[in-house]
Amino acid sequence: DAKTTQPTSMDCAEGRAANLPCNHSTISGNEYVYWYRQIHSQGPQYIIHGLKNNETNEMASLIITEDRKSSTLILPHATLRDTAVYYCIVVSGNYGQNFVFGPGTRLSVLP
Amino acid sequence: EAGVVQSPRYKIIEKKQPVAFWCNPISGHNTLYWYRQNLGQGPELLIRYENEEAVDDSQLPKDRFSAERLKGVDSTLKIQPAELGDSAVYLCASSPDWGLSSYNEQFFGPGTRLTVL
């Protein structure tokens, strides 16, 4: 599975958009980009995933560059409850593939 | 829908003692995962089950760690004897059958925080 690179930490003002980048320059054609987050003392929680098209759901938007070497997770109106560690993971589209988590980005939403 | 249940939530033991963690996955989820998460790091896979079969245990330290998933539902992860370096959060996750979900979403439990003194 391709590796990912994320900033160690980021701050965002409450109510503003949080844009979390992820580099995955070695991604291959059948690999998806997944985003999870982990709030303190909880297990990771699925946010969104995509292959090559931009995706949006009730939690966030995922923007994937045309060459698929990087992506950005967007939380459109960050709240204090969005303070968490965000993980960007690249995984094959085949069923049962293992997730390889990096250290993620620690997002702090500030009042 | 009930989530993944893990117990205990916290465990403090002395080194060389045994310890066990229990996981009940979401009903109907045939795939079960055990992860270990060290402080400041992302989770690392220890073992993955498909029903009762351990299909990937390559990262499980087999000299002291063991796991079982009898009847393909609940699972237990055991450490015997525990070492200081085993202090971590142990996470259990489950995922539905491929036919019921077109992507690899994993549902995580809250984890068990182990402290070895």
PDB file of C-alpha atoms in Angstrom:
ATOM      1  CA  ASP A   1       0.000   0.000   0.000  1.00  0.00           C
ATOM      2  CA  ALA A   2       1.145   3.522  -0.766  1.00  0.00           C
ATOM      3  CA  LYS A   3       2.400   5.614   2.122  1.00  0.00           C
ATOM      4  CA  THR A   4       0.995   8.975   3.073  1.00  0.00           C
ATOM      5  CA  THR A   5       2.498  12.165   4.483  1.00  0.00           C
ATOM      6  CA  GLN A   6       0.499  14.563   6.631  1.00  0.00           C
ATOM      7  CA  PRO A   7       1.418  17.600   8.720  1.00  0.00           C
ATOM      8  CA  THR A   8       1.870  16.771  12.364  1.00  0.00           C
ATOM      9  CA  SER A   9      -0.560  19.378  13.619  1.00  0.00           C
ATOM     10  CA  MET A  10      -2.848  22.204  12.519  1.00  0.00           C
ATOM     11  CA  ASP A  11      -5.013  24.826  14.142  1.00  0.00           C
ATOM     12  CA  CYS A  12      -8.324  26.142  12.881  1.00  0.00           C
ATOM     13  CA  ALA A  13     -10.674  28.808  14.202  1.00  0.00           C
ATOM     14  CA  GLU A  14     -14.132  27.653  15.154  1.00  0.00           C
ATOM     15  CA  GLY A  15     -16.612  28.235  12.329  1.00  0.00           C
ATOM     16  CA  ARG A  16     -13.922  28.403   9.688  1.00  0.00           C
ATOM     17  CA  ALA A  17     -13.128  25.729   7.131  1.00  0.00           C
ATOM     18  CA  ALA A  18     -10.428  23.259   8.109  1.00  0.00           C
ATOM     19  CA  ASN A  19      -8.332  22.062   5.192  1.00  0.00           C
ATOM     20  CA  LEU A  20      -6.214  19.009   5.966  1.00  0.00           C
ATOM     21  CA  PRO A  21      -3.669  18.025   3.296  1.00  0.00           C
ATOM     22  CA  CYS A  22      -2.292  14.591   2.533  1.00  0.00           C
ATOM     23  CA  ASN A  23       0.438  13.570   0.127  1.00  0.00           C
ATOM     24  CA  HIS A  24       0.311  10.109  -1.425  1.00  0.00           C
ATOM     25  CA  SER A  25       2.670  10.434  -4.383  1.00  0.00           C
ATOM     26  CA  THR A  26       3.130   6.672  -4.836  1.00  0.00           C
ATOM     27  CA  ILE A  27      -0.567   5.857  -5.022  1.00  0.00           C
ATOM     28  CA  SER A  28      -1.468   3.311  -7.666  1.00  0.00           C
ATOM     29  CA  GLY A  29      -4.467   3.149  -9.936  1.00  0.00           C
ATOM     30  CA  ASN A  30      -6.686   0.893  -7.847  1.00  0.00           C
ATOM     31  CA  GLU A  31      -5.940   2.496  -4.486  1.00  0.00           C
ATOM     32  CA  TYR A  32      -8.497   4.557  -2.658  1.00  0.00           C
ATOM     33  CA  VAL A  33      -7.916   7.453  -0.281  1.00  0.00           C
ATOM     34  CA  TYR A  34      -9.682   7.036   3.058  1.00  0.00           C
ATOM     35  CA  TRP A  35      -9.951   9.518   5.875  1.00  0.00           C
ATOM     36  CA  TYR A  36     -10.602   8.591   9.474  1.00  0.00           C
ATOM     37  CA  ARG A  37     -10.498  10.662  12.612  1.00  0.00           C
ATOM     38  CA  GLN A  38      -9.893   9.784  16.229  1.00  0.00           C
ATOM     39  CA  ILE A  39     -11.320  11.874  18.993  1.00  0.00           C
ATOM     40  CA  HIS A  40      -9.595  11.599  22.345  1.00  0.00           C
ATOM     41  CA  SER A  41     -10.243   8.281  24.128  1.00  0.00           C
ATOM     42  CA  GLN A  42     -12.285   6.905  21.237  1.00  0.00           C
ATOM     43  CA  GLY A  43     -11.545   4.552  18.362  1.00  0.00           C
ATOM     44  CA  PRO A  44     -11.029   5.906  14.835  1.00  0.00           C
ATOM     45  CA  GLN A  45     -14.170   6.910  12.968  1.00  0.00           C
ATOM     46  CA  TYR A  46     -14.686   6.775   9.215  1.00  0.00           C
ATOM     47  CA  ILE A  47     -15.161  10.148   7.526  1.00  0.00           C
ATOM     48  CA  ILE A  48     -15.006   9.757   3.770  1.00  0.00           C
ATOM     49  CA  HIS A  49     -13.195   8.003   0.965  1.00  0.00           C
ATOM     50  CA  GLY A  50     -12.589   8.492  -2.762  1.00  0.00           C
ATOM     51  CA  LEU A  51     -10.811   7.121  -5.793  1.00  0.00           C
ATOM     52  CA  LYS A  52     -10.344  10.025  -8.193  1.00  0.00           C
ATOM     53  CA  ASN A  53     -13.473  12.149  -8.102  1.00  0.00           C
ATOM     54  CA  ASN A  54     -14.169  14.699  -5.423  1.00  0.00           C
ATOM     55  CA  GLU A  55     -16.561  13.418  -2.782  1.00  0.00           C
ATOM     56  CA  THR A  56     -18.854  15.074  -0.272  1.00  0.00           C
ATOM     57  CA  ASN A  57     -20.948  13.735   2.558  1.00  0.00           C
ATOM     58  CA  GLU A  58     -22.575  15.139   5.667  1.00  0.00           C
ATOM     59  CA  MET A  59     -19.260  15.284   7.506  1.00  0.00           C
ATOM     60  CA  ALA A  60     -16.735  16.546   4.995  1.00  0.00           C
ATOM     61  CA  SER A  61     -15.533  16.999   1.441  1.00  0.00           C
ATOM     62  CA  LEU A  62     -12.610  15.223  -0.153  1.00  0.00           C
ATOM     63  CA  ILE A  63     -10.693  16.895  -2.949  1.00  0.00           C
ATOM     64  CA  ILE A  64      -8.284  14.661  -4.879  1.00  0.00           C
ATOM     65  CA  THR A  65      -5.853  16.223  -7.340  1.00  0.00           C
ATOM     66  CA  GLU A  66      -6.055  15.173 -10.944  1.00  0.00           C
ATOM     67  CA  ASP A  67      -2.784  13.230 -10.739  1.00  0.00           C
ATOM     68  CA  ARG A  68      -4.051  11.664  -7.473  1.00  0.00           C
ATOM     69  CA  LYS A  69      -0.779  12.358  -5.724  1.00  0.00           C
ATOM     70  CA  SER A  70      -2.392  14.433  -3.020  1.00  0.00           C
ATOM     71  CA  SER A  71      -5.734  15.139  -1.464  1.00  0.00           C
ATOM     72  CA  THR A  72      -7.377  17.555   0.949  1.00  0.00           C
ATOM     73  CA  LEU A  73     -10.033  16.855   3.517  1.00  0.00           C
ATOM     74  CA  ILE A  74     -12.277  19.845   4.089  1.00  0.00           C
ATOM     75  CA  LEU A  75     -14.418  20.359   7.180  1.00  0.00           C
ATOM     76  CA  PRO A  76     -16.522  23.288   5.980  1.00  0.00           C
ATOM     77  CA  HIS A  77     -17.450  24.800   9.355  1.00  0.00           C
ATOM     78  CA  ALA A  78     -15.195  23.403  12.044  1.00  0.00           C
ATOM     79  CA  THR A  79     -16.556  23.098  15.570  1.00  0.00           C
ATOM     80  CA  LEU A  80     -14.793  22.388  18.838  1.00  0.00           C
ATOM     81  CA  ARG A  81     -15.974  18.777  18.541  1.00  0.00           C
ATOM     82  CA  ASP A  82     -13.913  18.389  15.382  1.00  0.00           C
ATOM     83  CA  THR A  83     -10.731  18.554  17.470  1.00  0.00           C
ATOM     84  CA  ALA A  84      -9.155  15.166  16.784  1.00  0.00           C
ATOM     85  CA  VAL A  85      -6.344  13.316  15.013  1.00  0.00           C
ATOM     86  CA  TYR A  86      -7.103  12.895  11.322  1.00  0.00           C
ATOM     87  CA  TYR A  87      -5.661   9.961   9.407  1.00  0.00           C
ATOM     88  CA  CYS A  88      -5.236   9.776   5.654  1.00  0.00           C
ATOM     89  CA  ILE A  89      -4.905   6.168   4.459  1.00  0.00           C
ATOM     90  CA  VAL A  90      -4.353   4.713   1.026  1.00  0.00           C
ATOM     91  CA  VAL A  91      -5.639   1.202   0.468  1.00  0.00           C
ATOM     92  CA  SER A  92      -6.320  -1.109  -2.430  1.00  0.00           C
ATOM     93  CA  GLY A  93      -9.909  -1.401  -3.544  1.00  0.00           C
ATOM     94  CA  ASN A  94      -9.797  -5.136  -3.052  1.00  0.00           C
ATOM     95  CA  TYR A  95     -11.836  -6.444  -0.165  1.00  0.00           C
ATOM     96  CA  GLY A  96     -10.107  -7.130   3.092  1.00  0.00           C
ATOM     97  CA  GLN A  97      -7.090  -4.961   2.582  1.00  0.00           C
ATOM     98  CA  ASN A  98      -5.345  -3.853   5.740  1.00  0.00           C
ATOM     99  CA  PHE A  99      -5.248  -0.230   6.754  1.00  0.00           C
ATOM    100  CA  VAL A 100      -1.808   1.207   7.480  1.00  0.00           C
ATOM    101  CA  PHE A 101      -2.218   4.197   9.760  1.00  0.00           C
ATOM    102  CA  GLY A 102       0.451   6.857  10.015  1.00  0.00           C
ATOM    103  CA  PRO A 103       0.669   9.308  12.936  1.00  0.00           C
ATOM    104  CA  GLY A 104      -1.992  11.550  11.332  1.00  0.00           C
ATOM    105  CA  THR A 105      -2.622  15.279  11.765  1.00  0.00           C
ATOM    106  CA  ARG A 106      -3.691  16.601  15.121  1.00  0.00           C
ATOM    107  CA  LEU A 107      -6.313  19.275  14.398  1.00  0.00           C
ATOM    108  CA  SER A 108      -7.094  21.735  17.153  1.00  0.00           C
ATOM    109  CA  VAL A 109     -10.204  23.843  16.642  1.00  0.00           C
ATOM    110  CA  LEU A 110      -9.832  27.007  18.653  1.00  0.00           C
ATOM    111  CA  PRO A 111     -12.707  29.093  20.047  1.00  0.00           C
TER     112      PRO A 111
ATOM    113  CA  GLU B   1     -27.247  -0.104  15.901  1.00  0.00           C
ATOM    114  CA  ALA B   2     -24.879  -1.169  18.659  1.00  0.00           C
ATOM    115  CA  GLY B   3     -21.248  -0.484  17.972  1.00  0.00           C
ATOM    116  CA  VAL B   4     -18.170  -2.567  18.639  1.00  0.00           C
ATOM    117  CA  VAL B   5     -17.986  -3.376  22.331  1.00  0.00           C
ATOM    118  CA  GLN B   6     -14.706  -3.842  24.164  1.00  0.00           C
ATOM    119  CA  SER B   7     -13.908  -4.647  27.739  1.00  0.00           C
ATOM    120  CA  PRO B   8     -12.344  -3.741  29.986  1.00  0.00           C
ATOM    121  CA  ARG B   9     -11.821  -0.081  29.097  1.00  0.00           C
ATOM    122  CA  TYR B  10      -8.803   0.192  31.337  1.00  0.00           C
ATOM    123  CA  LYS B  11      -6.417  -2.362  32.786  1.00  0.00           C
ATOM    124  CA  ILE B  12      -3.388  -1.914  35.020  1.00  0.00           C
ATOM    125  CA  ILE B  13      -1.164  -4.893  35.681  1.00  0.00           C
ATOM    126  CA  GLU B  14       2.363  -5.629  36.791  1.00  0.00           C
ATOM    127  CA  LYS B  15       4.876  -6.946  34.315  1.00  0.00           C
ATOM    128  CA  LYS B  16       4.963 -10.694  33.822  1.00  0.00           C
ATOM    129  CA  GLN B  17       1.257 -10.954  34.609  1.00  0.00           C
ATOM    130  CA  PRO B  18      -1.241 -12.222  32.011  1.00  0.00           C
ATOM    131  CA  VAL B  19      -4.004 -10.023  30.612  1.00  0.00           C
ATOM    132  CA  ALA B  20      -6.923 -10.557  28.267  1.00  0.00           C
ATOM    133  CA  PHE B  21      -9.074  -8.223  26.228  1.00  0.00           C
ATOM    134  CA  TRP B  22     -12.529  -8.997  24.906  1.00  0.00           C
ATOM    135  CA  CYS B  23     -14.283  -7.719  21.796  1.00  0.00           C
ATOM    136  CA  ASN B  24     -17.827  -8.108  20.539  1.00  0.00           C
ATOM    137  CA  PRO B  25     -18.111  -6.899  16.939  1.00  0.00           C
ATOM    138  CA  ILE B  26     -21.135  -5.375  15.273  1.00  0.00           C
ATOM    139  CA  SER B  27     -23.740  -8.029  14.609  1.00  0.00           C
ATOM    140  CA  GLY B  28     -23.287  -9.617  11.213  1.00  0.00           C
ATOM    141  CA  HIS B  29     -19.746  -8.379  10.687  1.00  0.00           C
ATOM    142  CA  ASN B  30     -17.607 -11.335   9.731  1.00  0.00           C
ATOM    143  CA  THR B  31     -14.264  -9.539   9.631  1.00  0.00           C
ATOM    144  CA  LEU B  32     -12.643  -8.622  12.918  1.00  0.00           C
ATOM    145  CA  TYR B  33      -9.393  -6.768  13.550  1.00  0.00           C
ATOM    146  CA  TRP B  34      -7.186  -6.231  16.572  1.00  0.00           C
ATOM    147  CA  TYR B  35      -4.921  -3.166  16.549  1.00  0.00           C
ATOM    148  CA  ARG B  36      -2.383  -1.816  18.991  1.00  0.00           C
ATOM    149  CA  GLN B  37      -1.934   1.934  19.325  1.00  0.00           C
ATOM    150  CA  ASN B  38       1.091   3.369  21.061  1.00  0.00           C
ATOM    151  CA  LEU B  39       1.017   6.899  22.410  1.00  0.00           C
ATOM    152  CA  GLY B  40       1.179   9.472  19.645  1.00  0.00           C
ATOM    153  CA  GLN B  41       1.048   6.864  16.887  1.00  0.00           C
ATOM    154  CA  GLY B  42      -1.639   5.514  14.606  1.00  0.00           C
ATOM    155  CA  PRO B  43      -3.107   2.059  15.172  1.00  0.00           C
ATOM    156  CA  GLU B  44      -1.058  -0.929  14.000  1.00  0.00           C
ATOM    157  CA  LEU B  45      -2.760  -4.117  12.902  1.00  0.00           C
ATOM    158  CA  LEU B  46      -2.034  -7.181  15.018  1.00  0.00           C
ATOM    159  CA  ILE B  47      -4.404  -9.726  13.523  1.00  0.00           C
ATOM    160  CA  ARG B  48      -7.372  -9.961  11.177  1.00  0.00           C
ATOM    161  CA  TYR B  49     -10.072 -12.623  11.272  1.00  0.00           C
ATOM    162  CA  GLU B  50     -12.481 -13.706   8.587  1.00  0.00           C
ATOM    163  CA  ASN B  51     -15.098 -15.570  10.592  1.00  0.00           C
ATOM    164  CA  GLU B  52     -13.078 -17.981  12.774  1.00  0.00           C
ATOM    165  CA  GLU B  53      -9.988 -17.947  10.578  1.00  0.00           C
ATOM    166  CA  ALA B  54      -7.006 -15.727  11.293  1.00  0.00           C
ATOM    167  CA  VAL B  55      -6.164 -14.620   7.747  1.00  0.00           C
ATOM    168  CA  ASP B  56      -3.391 -12.189   8.694  1.00  0.00           C
ATOM    169  CA  ASP B  57      -1.439 -12.524  11.924  1.00  0.00           C
ATOM    170  CA  SER B  58       1.933 -11.519  10.538  1.00  0.00           C
ATOM    171  CA  GLN B  59       2.295  -8.621  12.992  1.00  0.00           C
ATOM    172  CA  LEU B  60       1.206 -10.539  16.076  1.00  0.00           C
ATOM    173  CA  PRO B  61       4.138 -11.228  18.447  1.00  0.00           C
ATOM    174  CA  LYS B  62       3.415 -14.892  18.795  1.00  0.00           C
ATOM    175  CA  ASP B  63       5.801 -15.549  21.640  1.00  0.00           C
ATOM    176  CA  ARG B  64       3.533 -13.769  24.094  1.00  0.00           C
ATOM    177  CA  PHE B  65       0.381 -12.750  22.230  1.00  0.00           C
ATOM    178  CA  SER B  66      -2.477 -15.030  21.276  1.00  0.00           C
ATOM    179  CA  ALA B  67      -5.947 -14.456  19.947  1.00  0.00           C
ATOM    180  CA  GLU B  68      -9.033 -16.485  19.313  1.00  0.00           C
ATOM    181  CA  ARG B  69     -12.412 -15.997  17.761  1.00  0.00           C
ATOM    182  CA  LEU B  70     -14.544 -18.938  18.616  1.00  0.00           C
ATOM    183  CA  LYS B  71     -17.791 -19.322  16.647  1.00  0.00           C
ATOM    184  CA  GLY B  72     -16.794 -16.384  14.481  1.00  0.00           C
ATOM    185  CA  VAL B  73     -18.310 -13.716  16.725  1.00  0.00           C
ATOM    186  CA  ASP B  74     -16.598 -12.555  19.919  1.00  0.00           C
ATOM    187  CA  SER B  75     -12.832 -12.433  20.115  1.00  0.00           C
ATOM    188  CA  THR B  76     -10.240 -12.438  22.872  1.00  0.00           C
ATOM    189  CA  LEU B  77      -6.699 -11.108  22.701  1.00  0.00           C
ATOM    190  CA  LYS B  78      -4.300 -12.330  25.351  1.00  0.00           C
ATOM    191  CA  ILE B  79      -0.829 -11.313  26.453  1.00  0.00           C
ATOM    192  CA  GLN B  80       1.183 -13.662  28.622  1.00  0.00           C
ATOM    193  CA  PRO B  81       3.434 -12.551  30.156  1.00  0.00           C
ATOM    194  CA  ALA B  82       3.015  -8.799  29.761  1.00  0.00           C
ATOM    195  CA  GLU B  83       6.073  -6.563  29.387  1.00  0.00           C
ATOM    196  CA  LEU B  84       6.501  -2.871  30.058  1.00  0.00           C
ATOM    197  CA  GLY B  85       6.515  -2.162  26.330  1.00  0.00           C
ATOM    198  CA  ASP B  86       3.052  -3.633  25.944  1.00  0.00           C
ATOM    199  CA  SER B  87       1.515  -0.543  27.500  1.00  0.00           C
ATOM    200  CA  ALA B  88      -0.771   0.787  24.761  1.00  0.00           C
ATOM    201  CA  VAL B  89      -4.376   1.034  23.666  1.00  0.00           C
ATOM    202  CA  TYR B  90      -5.729  -2.152  22.120  1.00  0.00           C
ATOM    203  CA  LEU B  91      -8.438  -1.492  19.567  1.00  0.00           C
ATOM    204  CA  CYS B  92     -10.902  -3.903  18.044  1.00  0.00           C
ATOM    205  CA  ALA B  93     -12.652  -3.192  14.756  1.00  0.00           C
ATOM    206  CA  SER B  94     -15.090  -5.025  12.527  1.00  0.00           C
ATOM    207  CA  SER B  95     -16.293  -4.684   8.973  1.00  0.00           C
ATOM    208  CA  PRO B  96     -19.261  -6.080   7.053  1.00  0.00           C
ATOM    209  CA  ASP B  97     -19.202  -8.607   4.282  1.00  0.00           C
ATOM    210  CA  TRP B  98     -17.985  -7.270   0.979  1.00  0.00           C
ATOM    211  CA  GLY B  99     -21.368  -7.870  -0.579  1.00  0.00           C
ATOM    212  CA  LEU B 100     -23.022  -5.592   1.959  1.00  0.00           C
ATOM    213  CA  SER B 101     -20.547  -2.772   1.618  1.00  0.00           C
ATOM    214  CA  SER B 102     -18.701  -1.737  -1.467  1.00  0.00           C
ATOM    215  CA  TYR B 103     -15.827  -0.256   0.433  1.00  0.00           C
ATOM    216  CA  ASN B 104     -13.465  -1.137   3.234  1.00  0.00           C
ATOM    217  CA  GLU B 105     -15.055   0.751   6.120  1.00  0.00           C
ATOM    218  CA  GLN B 106     -13.957  -0.482   9.513  1.00  0.00           C
ATOM    219  CA  PHE B 107     -15.921   0.252  12.663  1.00  0.00           C
ATOM    220  CA  PHE B 108     -13.765   0.661  15.752  1.00  0.00           C
ATOM    221  CA  GLY B 109     -14.496   0.078  19.392  1.00  0.00           C
ATOM    222  CA  PRO B 110     -13.345   2.503  22.112  1.00  0.00           C
ATOM    223  CA  GLY B 111     -10.296   0.405  22.934  1.00  0.00           C
ATOM    224  CA  THR B 112      -8.712  -0.967  26.103  1.00  0.00           C
ATOM    225  CA  ARG B 113      -5.971   1.106  27.643  1.00  0.00           C
ATOM    226  CA  LEU B 114      -3.346  -1.215  29.129  1.00  0.00           C
ATOM    227  CA  THR B 115      -0.759   0.006  31.591  1.00  0.00           C
ATOM    228  CA  VAL B 116       2.009  -2.392  32.556  1.00  0.00           C
ATOM    229  CA  LEU B 117       3.933  -1.410  35.690  1.00  0.00           C
TER     230      LEU B 117
END
